[in-house]
mmCIF file of C-alpha atoms in Angstrom:
data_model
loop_
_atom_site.group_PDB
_atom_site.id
_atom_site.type_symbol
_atom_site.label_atom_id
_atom_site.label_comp_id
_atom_site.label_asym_id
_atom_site.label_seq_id
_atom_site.Cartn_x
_atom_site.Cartn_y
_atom_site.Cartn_z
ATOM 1 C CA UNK E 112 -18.184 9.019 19.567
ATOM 2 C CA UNK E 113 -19.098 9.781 16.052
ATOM 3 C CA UNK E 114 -16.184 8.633 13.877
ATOM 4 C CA UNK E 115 -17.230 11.082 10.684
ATOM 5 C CA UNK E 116 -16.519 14.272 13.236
ATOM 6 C CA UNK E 117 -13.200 16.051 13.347
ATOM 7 C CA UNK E 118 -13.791 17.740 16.729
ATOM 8 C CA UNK E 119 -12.151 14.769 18.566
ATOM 9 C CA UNK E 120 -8.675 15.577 17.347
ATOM 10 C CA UNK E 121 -6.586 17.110 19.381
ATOM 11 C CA UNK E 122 -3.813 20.093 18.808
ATOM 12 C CA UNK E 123 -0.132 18.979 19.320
ATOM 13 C CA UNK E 124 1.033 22.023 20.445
ATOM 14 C CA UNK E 125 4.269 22.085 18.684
ATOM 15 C CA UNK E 126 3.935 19.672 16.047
ATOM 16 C CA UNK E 127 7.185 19.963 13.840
ATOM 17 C CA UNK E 128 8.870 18.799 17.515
ATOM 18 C CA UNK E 129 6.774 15.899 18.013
ATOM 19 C CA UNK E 130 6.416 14.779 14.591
ATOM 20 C CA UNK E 131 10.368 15.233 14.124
ATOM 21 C CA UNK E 132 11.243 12.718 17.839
ATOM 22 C CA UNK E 133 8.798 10.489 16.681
ATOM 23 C CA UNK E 134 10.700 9.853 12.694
ATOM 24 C CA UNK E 135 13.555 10.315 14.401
ATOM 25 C CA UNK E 136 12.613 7.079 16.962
ATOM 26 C CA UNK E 137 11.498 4.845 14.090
ATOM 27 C CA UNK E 138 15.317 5.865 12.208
ATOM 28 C CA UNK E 139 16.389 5.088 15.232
ATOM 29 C CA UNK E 140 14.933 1.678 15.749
ATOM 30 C CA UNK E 141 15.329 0.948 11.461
ATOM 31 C CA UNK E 142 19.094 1.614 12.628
ATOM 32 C CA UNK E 143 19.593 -0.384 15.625
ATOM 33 C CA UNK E 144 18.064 -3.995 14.265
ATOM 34 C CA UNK E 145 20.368 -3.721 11.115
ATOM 35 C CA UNK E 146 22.374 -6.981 10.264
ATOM 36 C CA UNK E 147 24.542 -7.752 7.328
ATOM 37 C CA UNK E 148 23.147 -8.329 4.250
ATOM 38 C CA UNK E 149 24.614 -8.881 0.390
ATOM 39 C CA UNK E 150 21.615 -6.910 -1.114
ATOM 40 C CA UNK E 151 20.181 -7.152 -5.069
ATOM 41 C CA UNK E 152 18.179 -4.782 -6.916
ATOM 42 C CA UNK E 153 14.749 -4.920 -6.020
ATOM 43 C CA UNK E 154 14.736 -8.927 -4.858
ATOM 44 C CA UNK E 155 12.208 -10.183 -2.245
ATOM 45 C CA UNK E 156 14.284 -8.587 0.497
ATOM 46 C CA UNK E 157 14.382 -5.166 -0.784
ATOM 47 C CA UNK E 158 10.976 -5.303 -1.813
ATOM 48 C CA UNK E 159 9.755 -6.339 1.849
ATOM 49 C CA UNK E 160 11.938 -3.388 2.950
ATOM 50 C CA UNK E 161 10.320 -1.283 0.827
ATOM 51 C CA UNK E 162 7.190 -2.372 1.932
ATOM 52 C CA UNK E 163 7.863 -1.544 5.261
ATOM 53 C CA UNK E 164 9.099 1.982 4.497
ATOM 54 C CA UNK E 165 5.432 1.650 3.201
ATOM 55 C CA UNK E 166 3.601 0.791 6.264
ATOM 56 C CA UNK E 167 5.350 3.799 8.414
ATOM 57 C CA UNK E 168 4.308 6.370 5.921
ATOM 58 C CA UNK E 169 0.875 5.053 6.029
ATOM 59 C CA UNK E 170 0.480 5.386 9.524
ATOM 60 C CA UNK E 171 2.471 8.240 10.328
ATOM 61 C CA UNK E 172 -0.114 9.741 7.810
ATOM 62 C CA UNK E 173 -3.246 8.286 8.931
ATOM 63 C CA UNK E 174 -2.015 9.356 12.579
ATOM 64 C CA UNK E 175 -1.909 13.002 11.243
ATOM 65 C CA UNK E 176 -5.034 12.897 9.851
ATOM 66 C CA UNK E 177 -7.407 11.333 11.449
ATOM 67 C CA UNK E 178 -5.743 12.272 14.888
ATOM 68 C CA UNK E 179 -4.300 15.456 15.731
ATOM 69 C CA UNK E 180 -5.208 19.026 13.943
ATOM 70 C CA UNK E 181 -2.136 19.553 12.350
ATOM 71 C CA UNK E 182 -1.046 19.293 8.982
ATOM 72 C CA UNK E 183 2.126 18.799 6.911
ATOM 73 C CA UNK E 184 3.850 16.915 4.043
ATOM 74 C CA UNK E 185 3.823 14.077 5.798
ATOM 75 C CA UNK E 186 0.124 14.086 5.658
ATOM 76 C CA UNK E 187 0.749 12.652 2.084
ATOM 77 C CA UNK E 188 2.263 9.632 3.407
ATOM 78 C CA UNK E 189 -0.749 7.714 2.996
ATOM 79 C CA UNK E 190 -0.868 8.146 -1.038
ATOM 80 C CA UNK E 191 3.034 7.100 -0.704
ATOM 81 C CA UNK E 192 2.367 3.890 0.566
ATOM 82 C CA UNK E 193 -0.422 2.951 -1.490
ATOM 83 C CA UNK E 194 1.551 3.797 -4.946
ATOM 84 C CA UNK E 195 4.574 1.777 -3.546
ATOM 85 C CA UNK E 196 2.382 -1.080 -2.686
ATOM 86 C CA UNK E 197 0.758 -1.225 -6.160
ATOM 87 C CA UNK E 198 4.469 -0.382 -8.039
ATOM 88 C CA UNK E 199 5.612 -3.698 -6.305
ATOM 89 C CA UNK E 200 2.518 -5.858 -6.513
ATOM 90 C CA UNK E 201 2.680 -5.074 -10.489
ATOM 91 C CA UNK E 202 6.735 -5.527 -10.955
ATOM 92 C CA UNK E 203 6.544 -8.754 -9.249
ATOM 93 C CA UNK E 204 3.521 -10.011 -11.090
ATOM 94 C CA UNK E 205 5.752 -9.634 -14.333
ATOM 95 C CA UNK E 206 8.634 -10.849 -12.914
ATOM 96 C CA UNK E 207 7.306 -13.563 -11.775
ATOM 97 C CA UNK E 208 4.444 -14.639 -15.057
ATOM 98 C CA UNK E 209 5.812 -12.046 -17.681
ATOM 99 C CA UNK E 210 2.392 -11.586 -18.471
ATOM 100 C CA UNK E 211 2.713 -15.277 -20.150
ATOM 101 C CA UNK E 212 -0.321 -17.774 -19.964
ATOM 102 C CA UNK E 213 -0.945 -17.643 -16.461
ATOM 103 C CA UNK E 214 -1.834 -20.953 -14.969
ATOM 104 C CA UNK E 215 -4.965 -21.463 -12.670
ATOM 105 C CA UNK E 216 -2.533 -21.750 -9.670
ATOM 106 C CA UNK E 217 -2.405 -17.710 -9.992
ATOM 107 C CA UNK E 218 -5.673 -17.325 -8.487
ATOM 108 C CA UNK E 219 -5.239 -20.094 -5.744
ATOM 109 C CA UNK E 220 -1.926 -17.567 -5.202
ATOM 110 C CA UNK E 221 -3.946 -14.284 -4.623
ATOM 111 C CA UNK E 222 -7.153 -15.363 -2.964
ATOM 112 C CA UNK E 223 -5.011 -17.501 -0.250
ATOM 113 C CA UNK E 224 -2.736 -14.273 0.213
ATOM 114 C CA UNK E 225 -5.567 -11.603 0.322
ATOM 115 C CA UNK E 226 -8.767 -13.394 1.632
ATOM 116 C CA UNK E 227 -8.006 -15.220 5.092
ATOM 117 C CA UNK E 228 -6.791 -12.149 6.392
ATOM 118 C CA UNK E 229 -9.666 -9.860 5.201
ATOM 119 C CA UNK E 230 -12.232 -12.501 6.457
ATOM 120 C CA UNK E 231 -10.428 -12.441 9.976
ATOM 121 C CA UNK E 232 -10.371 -8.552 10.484
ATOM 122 C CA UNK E 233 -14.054 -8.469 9.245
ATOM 123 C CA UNK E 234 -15.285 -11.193 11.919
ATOM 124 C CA UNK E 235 -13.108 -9.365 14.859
ATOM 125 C CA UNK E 236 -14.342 -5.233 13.876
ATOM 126 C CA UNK E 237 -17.890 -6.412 13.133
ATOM 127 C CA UNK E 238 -17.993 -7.949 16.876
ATOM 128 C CA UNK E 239 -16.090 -4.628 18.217
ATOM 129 C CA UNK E 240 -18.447 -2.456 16.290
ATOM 130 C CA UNK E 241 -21.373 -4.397 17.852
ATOM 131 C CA UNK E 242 -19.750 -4.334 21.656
ATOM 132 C CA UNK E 243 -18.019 -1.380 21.857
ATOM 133 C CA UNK E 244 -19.373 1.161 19.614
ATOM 134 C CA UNK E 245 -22.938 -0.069 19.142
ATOM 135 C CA UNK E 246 -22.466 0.381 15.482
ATOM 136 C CA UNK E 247 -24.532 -2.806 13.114
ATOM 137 C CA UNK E 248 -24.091 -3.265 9.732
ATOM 138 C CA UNK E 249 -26.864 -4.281 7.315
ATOM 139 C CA UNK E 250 -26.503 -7.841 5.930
ATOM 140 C CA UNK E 251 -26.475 -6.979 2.010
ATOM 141 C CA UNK E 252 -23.144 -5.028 2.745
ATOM 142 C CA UNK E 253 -21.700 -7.394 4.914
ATOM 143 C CA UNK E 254 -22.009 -9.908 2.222
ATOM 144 C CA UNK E 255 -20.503 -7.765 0.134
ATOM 145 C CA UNK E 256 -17.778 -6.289 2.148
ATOM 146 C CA UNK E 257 -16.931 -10.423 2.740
ATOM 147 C CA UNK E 258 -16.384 -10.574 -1.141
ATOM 148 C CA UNK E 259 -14.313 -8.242 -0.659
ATOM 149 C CA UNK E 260 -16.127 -5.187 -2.314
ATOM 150 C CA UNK E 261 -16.575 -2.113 -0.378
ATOM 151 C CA UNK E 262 -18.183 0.916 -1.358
ATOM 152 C CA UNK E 263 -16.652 4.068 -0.567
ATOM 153 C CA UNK E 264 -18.401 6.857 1.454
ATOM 154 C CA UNK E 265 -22.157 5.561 0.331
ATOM 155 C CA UNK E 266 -22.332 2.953 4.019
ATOM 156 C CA UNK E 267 -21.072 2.306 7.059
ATOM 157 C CA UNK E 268 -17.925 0.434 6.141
ATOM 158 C CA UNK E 269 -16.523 -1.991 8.621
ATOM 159 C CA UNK E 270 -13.234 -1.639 7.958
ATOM 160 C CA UNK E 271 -12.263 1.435 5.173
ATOM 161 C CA UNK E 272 -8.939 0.077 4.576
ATOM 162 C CA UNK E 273 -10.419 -2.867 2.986
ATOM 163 C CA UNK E 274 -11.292 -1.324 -0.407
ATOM 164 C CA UNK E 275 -7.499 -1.773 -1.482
ATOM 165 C CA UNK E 276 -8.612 -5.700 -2.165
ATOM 166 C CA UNK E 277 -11.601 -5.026 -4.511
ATOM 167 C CA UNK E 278 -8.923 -2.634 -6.409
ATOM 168 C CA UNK E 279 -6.133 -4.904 -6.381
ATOM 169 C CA UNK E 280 -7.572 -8.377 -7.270
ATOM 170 C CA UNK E 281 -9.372 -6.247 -10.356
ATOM 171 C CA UNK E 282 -5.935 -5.992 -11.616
ATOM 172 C CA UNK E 283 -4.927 -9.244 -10.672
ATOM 173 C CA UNK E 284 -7.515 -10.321 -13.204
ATOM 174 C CA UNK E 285 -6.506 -7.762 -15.553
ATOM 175 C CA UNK E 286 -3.138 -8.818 -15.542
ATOM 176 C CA UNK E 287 -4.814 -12.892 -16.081
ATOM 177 C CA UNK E 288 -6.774 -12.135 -18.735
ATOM 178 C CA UNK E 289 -3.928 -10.161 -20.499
ATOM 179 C CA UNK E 290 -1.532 -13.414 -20.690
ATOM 180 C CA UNK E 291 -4.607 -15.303 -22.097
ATOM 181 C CA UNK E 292 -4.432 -13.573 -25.356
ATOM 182 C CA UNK E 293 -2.772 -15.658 -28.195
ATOM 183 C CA UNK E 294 -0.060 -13.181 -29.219
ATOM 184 C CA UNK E 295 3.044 -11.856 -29.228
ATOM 185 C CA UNK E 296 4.131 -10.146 -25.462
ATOM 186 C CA UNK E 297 4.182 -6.574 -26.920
ATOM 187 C CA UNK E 298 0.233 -7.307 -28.003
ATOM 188 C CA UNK E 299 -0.724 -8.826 -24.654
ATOM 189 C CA UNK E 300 0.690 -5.286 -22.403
ATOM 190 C CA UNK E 301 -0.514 -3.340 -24.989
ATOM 191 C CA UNK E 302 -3.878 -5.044 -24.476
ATOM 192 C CA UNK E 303 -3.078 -5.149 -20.335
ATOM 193 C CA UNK E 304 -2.380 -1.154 -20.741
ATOM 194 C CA UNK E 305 -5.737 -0.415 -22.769
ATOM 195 C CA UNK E 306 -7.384 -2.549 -19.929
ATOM 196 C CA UNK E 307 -5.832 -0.406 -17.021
ATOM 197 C CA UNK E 308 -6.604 2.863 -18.941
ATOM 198 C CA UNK E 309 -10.371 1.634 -19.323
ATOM 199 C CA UNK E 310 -10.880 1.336 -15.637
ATOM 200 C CA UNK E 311 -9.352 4.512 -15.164
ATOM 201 C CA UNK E 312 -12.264 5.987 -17.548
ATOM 202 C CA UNK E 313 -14.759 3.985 -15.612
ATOM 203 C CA UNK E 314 -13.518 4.778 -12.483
ATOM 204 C CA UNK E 315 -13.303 8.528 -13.403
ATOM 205 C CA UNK E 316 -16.677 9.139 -15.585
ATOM 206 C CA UNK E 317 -19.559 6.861 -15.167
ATOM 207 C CA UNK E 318 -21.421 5.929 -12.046
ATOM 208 C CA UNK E 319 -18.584 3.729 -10.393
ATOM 209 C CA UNK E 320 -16.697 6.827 -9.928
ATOM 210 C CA UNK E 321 -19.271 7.595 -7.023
ATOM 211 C CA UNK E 322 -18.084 4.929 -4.399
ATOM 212 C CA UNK E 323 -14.543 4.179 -5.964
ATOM 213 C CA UNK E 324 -13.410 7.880 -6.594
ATOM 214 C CA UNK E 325 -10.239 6.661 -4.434
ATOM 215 C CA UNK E 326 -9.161 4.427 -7.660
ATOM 216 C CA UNK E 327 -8.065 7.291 -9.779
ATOM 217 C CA UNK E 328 -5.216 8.576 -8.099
ATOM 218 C CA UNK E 329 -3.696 5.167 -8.072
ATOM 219 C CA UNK E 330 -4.763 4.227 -11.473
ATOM 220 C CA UNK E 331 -1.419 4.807 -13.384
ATOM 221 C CA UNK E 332 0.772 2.852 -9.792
ATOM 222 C CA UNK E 333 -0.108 -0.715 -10.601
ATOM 223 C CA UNK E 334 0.752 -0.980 -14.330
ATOM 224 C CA UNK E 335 3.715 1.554 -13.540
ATOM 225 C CA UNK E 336 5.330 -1.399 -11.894
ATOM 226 C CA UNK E 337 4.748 -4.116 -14.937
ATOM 227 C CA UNK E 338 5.865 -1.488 -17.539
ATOM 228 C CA UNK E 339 9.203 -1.559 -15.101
ATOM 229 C CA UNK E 340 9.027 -5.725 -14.984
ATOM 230 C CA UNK E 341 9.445 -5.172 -18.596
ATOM 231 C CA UNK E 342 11.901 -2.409 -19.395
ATOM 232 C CA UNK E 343 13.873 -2.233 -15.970
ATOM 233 C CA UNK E 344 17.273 -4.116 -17.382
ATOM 234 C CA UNK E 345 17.018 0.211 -19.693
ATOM 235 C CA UNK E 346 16.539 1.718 -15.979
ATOM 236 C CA UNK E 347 19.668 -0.469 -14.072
ATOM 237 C CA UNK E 348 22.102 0.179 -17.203
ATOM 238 C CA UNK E 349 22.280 3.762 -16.694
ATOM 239 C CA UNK E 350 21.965 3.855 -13.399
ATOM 240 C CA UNK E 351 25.361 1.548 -13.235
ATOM 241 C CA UNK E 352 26.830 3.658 -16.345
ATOM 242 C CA UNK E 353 29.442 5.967 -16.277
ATOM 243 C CA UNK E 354 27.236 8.778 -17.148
ATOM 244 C CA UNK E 355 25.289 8.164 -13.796
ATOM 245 C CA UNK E 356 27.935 9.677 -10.921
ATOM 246 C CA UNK E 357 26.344 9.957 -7.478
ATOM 247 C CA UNK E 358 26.005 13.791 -8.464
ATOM 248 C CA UNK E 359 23.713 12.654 -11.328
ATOM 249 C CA UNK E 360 21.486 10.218 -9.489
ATOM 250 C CA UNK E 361 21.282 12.755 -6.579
ATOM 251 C CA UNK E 362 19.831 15.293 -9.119
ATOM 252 C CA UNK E 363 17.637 12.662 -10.601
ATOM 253 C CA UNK E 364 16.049 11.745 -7.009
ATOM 254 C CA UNK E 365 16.238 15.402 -6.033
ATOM 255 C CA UNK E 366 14.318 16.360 -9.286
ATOM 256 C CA UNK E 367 11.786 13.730 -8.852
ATOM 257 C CA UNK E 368 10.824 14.598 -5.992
ATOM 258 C CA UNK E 369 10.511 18.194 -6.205
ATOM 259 C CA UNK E 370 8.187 17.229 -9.385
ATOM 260 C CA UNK E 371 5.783 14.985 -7.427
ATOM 261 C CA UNK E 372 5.686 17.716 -4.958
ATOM 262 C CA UNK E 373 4.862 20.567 -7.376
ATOM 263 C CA UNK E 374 2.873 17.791 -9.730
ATOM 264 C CA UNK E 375 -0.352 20.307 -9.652
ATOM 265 C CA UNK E 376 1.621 23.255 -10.925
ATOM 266 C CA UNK E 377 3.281 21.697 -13.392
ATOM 267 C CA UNK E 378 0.075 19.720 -14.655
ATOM 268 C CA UNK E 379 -2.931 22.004 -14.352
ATOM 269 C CA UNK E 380 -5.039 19.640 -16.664
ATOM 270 C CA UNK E 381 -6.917 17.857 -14.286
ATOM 271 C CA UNK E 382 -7.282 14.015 -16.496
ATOM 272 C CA UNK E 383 -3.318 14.417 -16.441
ATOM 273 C CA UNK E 384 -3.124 14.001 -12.642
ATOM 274 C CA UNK E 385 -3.592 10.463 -12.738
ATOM 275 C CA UNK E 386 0.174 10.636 -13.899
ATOM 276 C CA UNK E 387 1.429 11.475 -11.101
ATOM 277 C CA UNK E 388 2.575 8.692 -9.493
ATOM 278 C CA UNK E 389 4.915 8.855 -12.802
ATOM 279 C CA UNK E 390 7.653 11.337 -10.493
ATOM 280 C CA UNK E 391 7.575 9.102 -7.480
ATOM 281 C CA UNK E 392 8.641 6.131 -9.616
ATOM 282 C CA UNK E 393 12.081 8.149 -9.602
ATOM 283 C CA UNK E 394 12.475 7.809 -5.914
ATOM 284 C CA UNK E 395 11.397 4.462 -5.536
ATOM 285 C CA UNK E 396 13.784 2.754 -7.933
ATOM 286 C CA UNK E 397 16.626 5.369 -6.786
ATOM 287 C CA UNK E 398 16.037 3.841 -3.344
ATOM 288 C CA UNK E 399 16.254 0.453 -4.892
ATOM 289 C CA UNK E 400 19.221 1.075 -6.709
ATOM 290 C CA UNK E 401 20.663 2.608 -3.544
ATOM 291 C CA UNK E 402 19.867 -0.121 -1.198
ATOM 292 C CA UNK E 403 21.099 -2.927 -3.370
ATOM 293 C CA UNK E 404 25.150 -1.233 -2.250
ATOM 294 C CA UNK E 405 24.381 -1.047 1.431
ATOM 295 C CA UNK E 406 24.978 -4.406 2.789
ATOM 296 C CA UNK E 407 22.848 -3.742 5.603
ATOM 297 C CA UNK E 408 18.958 -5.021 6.174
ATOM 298 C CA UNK E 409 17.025 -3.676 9.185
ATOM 299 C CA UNK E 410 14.916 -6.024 11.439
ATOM 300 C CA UNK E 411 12.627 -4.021 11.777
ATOM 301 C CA UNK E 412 11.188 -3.117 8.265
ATOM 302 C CA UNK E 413 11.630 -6.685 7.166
ATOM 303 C CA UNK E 414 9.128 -7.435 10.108
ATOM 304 C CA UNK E 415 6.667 -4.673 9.281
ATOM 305 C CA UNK E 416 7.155 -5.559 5.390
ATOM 306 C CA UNK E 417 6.617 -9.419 5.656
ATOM 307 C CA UNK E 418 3.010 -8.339 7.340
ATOM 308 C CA UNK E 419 2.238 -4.950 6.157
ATOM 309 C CA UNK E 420 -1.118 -6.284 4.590
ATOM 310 C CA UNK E 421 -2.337 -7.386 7.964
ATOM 311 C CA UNK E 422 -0.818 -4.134 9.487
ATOM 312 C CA UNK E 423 -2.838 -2.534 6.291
ATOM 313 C CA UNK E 424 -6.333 -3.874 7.275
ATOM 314 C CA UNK E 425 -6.021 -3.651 10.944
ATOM 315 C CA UNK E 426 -4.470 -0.141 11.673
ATOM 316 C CA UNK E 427 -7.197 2.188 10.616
ATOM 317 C CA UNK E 428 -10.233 0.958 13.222
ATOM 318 C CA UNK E 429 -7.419 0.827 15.884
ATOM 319 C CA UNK E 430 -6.248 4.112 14.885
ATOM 320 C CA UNK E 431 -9.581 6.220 14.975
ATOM 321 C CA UNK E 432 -12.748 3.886 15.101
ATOM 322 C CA UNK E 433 -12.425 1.996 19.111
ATOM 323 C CA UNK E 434 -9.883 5.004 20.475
ATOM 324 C CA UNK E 435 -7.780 2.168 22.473
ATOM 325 C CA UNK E 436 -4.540 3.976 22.201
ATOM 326 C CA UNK E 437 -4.393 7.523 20.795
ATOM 327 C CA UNK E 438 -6.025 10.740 21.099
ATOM 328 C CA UNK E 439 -4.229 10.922 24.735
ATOM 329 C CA UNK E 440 -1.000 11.966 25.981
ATOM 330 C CA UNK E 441 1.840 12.000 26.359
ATOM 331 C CA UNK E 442 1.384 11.130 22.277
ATOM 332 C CA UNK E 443 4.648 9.373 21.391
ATOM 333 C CA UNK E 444 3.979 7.256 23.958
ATOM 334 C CA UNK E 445 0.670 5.921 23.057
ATOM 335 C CA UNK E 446 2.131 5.901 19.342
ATOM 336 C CA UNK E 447 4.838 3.405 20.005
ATOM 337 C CA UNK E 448 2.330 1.381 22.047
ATOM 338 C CA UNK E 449 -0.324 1.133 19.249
ATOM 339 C CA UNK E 450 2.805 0.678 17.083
ATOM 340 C CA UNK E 451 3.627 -2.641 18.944
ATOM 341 C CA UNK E 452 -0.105 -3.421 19.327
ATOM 342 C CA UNK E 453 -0.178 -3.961 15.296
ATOM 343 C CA UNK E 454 3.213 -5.474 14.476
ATOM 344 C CA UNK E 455 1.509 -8.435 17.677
ATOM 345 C CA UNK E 456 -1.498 -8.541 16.461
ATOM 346 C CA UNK E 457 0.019 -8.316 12.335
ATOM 347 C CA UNK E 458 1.955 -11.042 13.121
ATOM 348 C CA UNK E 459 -1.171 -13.248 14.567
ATOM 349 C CA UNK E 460 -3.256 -12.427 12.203
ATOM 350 C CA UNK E 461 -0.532 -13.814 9.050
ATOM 351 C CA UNK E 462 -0.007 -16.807 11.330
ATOM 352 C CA UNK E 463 -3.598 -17.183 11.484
ATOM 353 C CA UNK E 464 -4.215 -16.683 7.798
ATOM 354 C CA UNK E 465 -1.855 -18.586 6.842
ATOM 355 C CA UNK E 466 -3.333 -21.876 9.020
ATOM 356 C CA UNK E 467 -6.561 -21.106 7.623
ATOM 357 C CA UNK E 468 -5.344 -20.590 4.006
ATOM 358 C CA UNK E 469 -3.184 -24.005 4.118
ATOM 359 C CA UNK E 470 -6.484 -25.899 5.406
ATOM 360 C CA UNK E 471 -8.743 -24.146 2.832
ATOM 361 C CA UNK E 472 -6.842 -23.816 -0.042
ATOM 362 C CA UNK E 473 -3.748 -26.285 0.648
ATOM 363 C CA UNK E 474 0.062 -25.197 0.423
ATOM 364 C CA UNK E 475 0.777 -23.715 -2.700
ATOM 365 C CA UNK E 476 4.197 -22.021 -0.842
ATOM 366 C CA UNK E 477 4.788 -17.785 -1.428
ATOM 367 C CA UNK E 478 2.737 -16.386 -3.864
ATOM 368 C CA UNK E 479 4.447 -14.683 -6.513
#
């Protein structure tokens, strides 16, 4: 079938019911494969955790949109995800550099991490595409698309998830050439800021804004999370003050939130949208903050952090593009199935990568 054409989504019938067992089955199994943990603020553990909080919004979204006819907040989840993977990837980029002189290694770091995996998923949905859909992409964009560059909504894309690595390894070398500049720390994120807000501009008024529209929204999410690198110890001190009561923070989250909700009444001006991602910030380190005093860690999100970039590039094609799984009943069902079918096939795919990587590029252990 033609993948561009709504008509193959079907009605739920009662969505609010089926959308409500299936969050409540995923609470259910985040619940069930806790263990006992001694938690920090935002660590590697809480940030996998958050990652995998990620991954469930994204598809829970994506499942909503490109497969049934209905249509509610959770249809957002999908712009959730995508600011909470950028908030991380820049707050552990400072934490980790603090946007010093950044050694060659970085790269070795982020290609080994991002590559292997995006080369896989291209080989396998190019051959599906081919067998299965009788879909054939020209060689110009396929070399392209292997760079890792994808144009958005100009050609037939292989794989549309895939444009988060051309937008994320263009701040990776934002952030690099930042901590090259010989001055003072406040001058070099000053400089990394100027940088992020010129890409906005591009993205948003000259010609790239015609196959990377997507970039705007995020535009403000990546440096977001460096700014907190930097200023985070302000953030924790109240938060663990006496003025902060678990009255005050509740207000805080509960105010956030309703903010990002209600963003577009509150900010008519459209350039001033790109700040949006400001109000979910709230949440996120709220959550953080929260987490780090339950001394619990599920199973289950660690798993679907620790590969929610190979969940990331497989899940849309297997969503919407071959039909293996959904758009069939009884829904849940088929869900939970597909569910499984990426965290198997996630967790090949990293194993895979990671063989490939180590031969390629060598071990140069996690990359920061």
């Amino acid at each position: 079938r033609d993948t561009t054409d709504t008509d193959y989504r079907f009605d739920l019938g009662n969505p609010a019911i089926t959308l409500g067992i299936l969050v409540s089955i995923l609470f259910l199994l985040t619940a069930v494969t806790c263990k006992k943990s001694t938690n920090k603020f935002f660590d590697p553990s809480a940030a996998t955790t958050l990652r995998g909080i990620a991954i469930l919004f994204l598809l829970v979204a994506h499942l909503i949109e490109k497969c049934t006819t209905s249509e509610n907040f959770l249809s957002s989840g999908g712009y959730w995800a995508v600011i909470i993977f950028l908030f991380i990837s820049g707050y552990g980029l400072y934490q980790t550099y603090q946007l010093n002189d950044v050694t060659n290694s970085f790269w070795k770091k982020r290609i080994k991490r991002l590559y292997p995996s995006l080369w896989i998923t291209m080989v396998l949905f190019i051959l599906l595409d081919a067998f299965l859909i009788d879909l054939y992409q020209g060689v110009p964009e396929l070399i392209l698309n292997f760079i890792g560059i994808h144009f958005n909504g100009s050609l037939v894309q292989v794989n549309s998830s895939a444009w988060f690595v051309e937008y994320i390894m263009i701040y990776y070398f934002i952030f690099w050439l930042s901590s090259k500049i010989p001055a003072s720390s406040n001058v070099r994120l000053g400089v990394f800021l100027l940088l992020c807000t010129g890409l906005f501009f591009a993205a948003s008024f000259t010609p790239l804004n015609q196959y990377h529209s997507i970039w705007v929204r995020y535009s403000i999410a990546f440096p977001l999370g460096v700014l907190f690198g930097r200023y985070q110890g302000v953030f924790v001190s109240f938060l663990e003050s006496k003025f902060a009561n678990p009255l005050v923070i509740l207000l805080l989250l509960a105010g956030s939130m309703f903010i990002f909700h209600r963003w577009f009444q509150f900010v008519p001006i459209e350039i001033l949208k790109v700040f949006r991602p400001i109000a979910f910030a709230g949440p996120i380190v709220i959550f953080l903050w929260i987490y780090k005093h339950i001394p619990l860690q599920s199973r289950f999100l660690s798993f679907l952090g620790n590969y929610s970039y190979e969940i990331f590039l497989l899940h849309v094609p297997f969503m919407a593009k071959y039909d293996f799984f959904l758009f069939r009943k009884p829904f849940i069902v088929y869900f939970f199935v597909y569910l499984a079918f990426l965290m198997v096939t996630g967790f090949l795919l990293g194993k895979m990568s990671d063989r490939i990587s180590d031969r390629i590029f060598g071990s140069t252990g996690a990359p920061g």
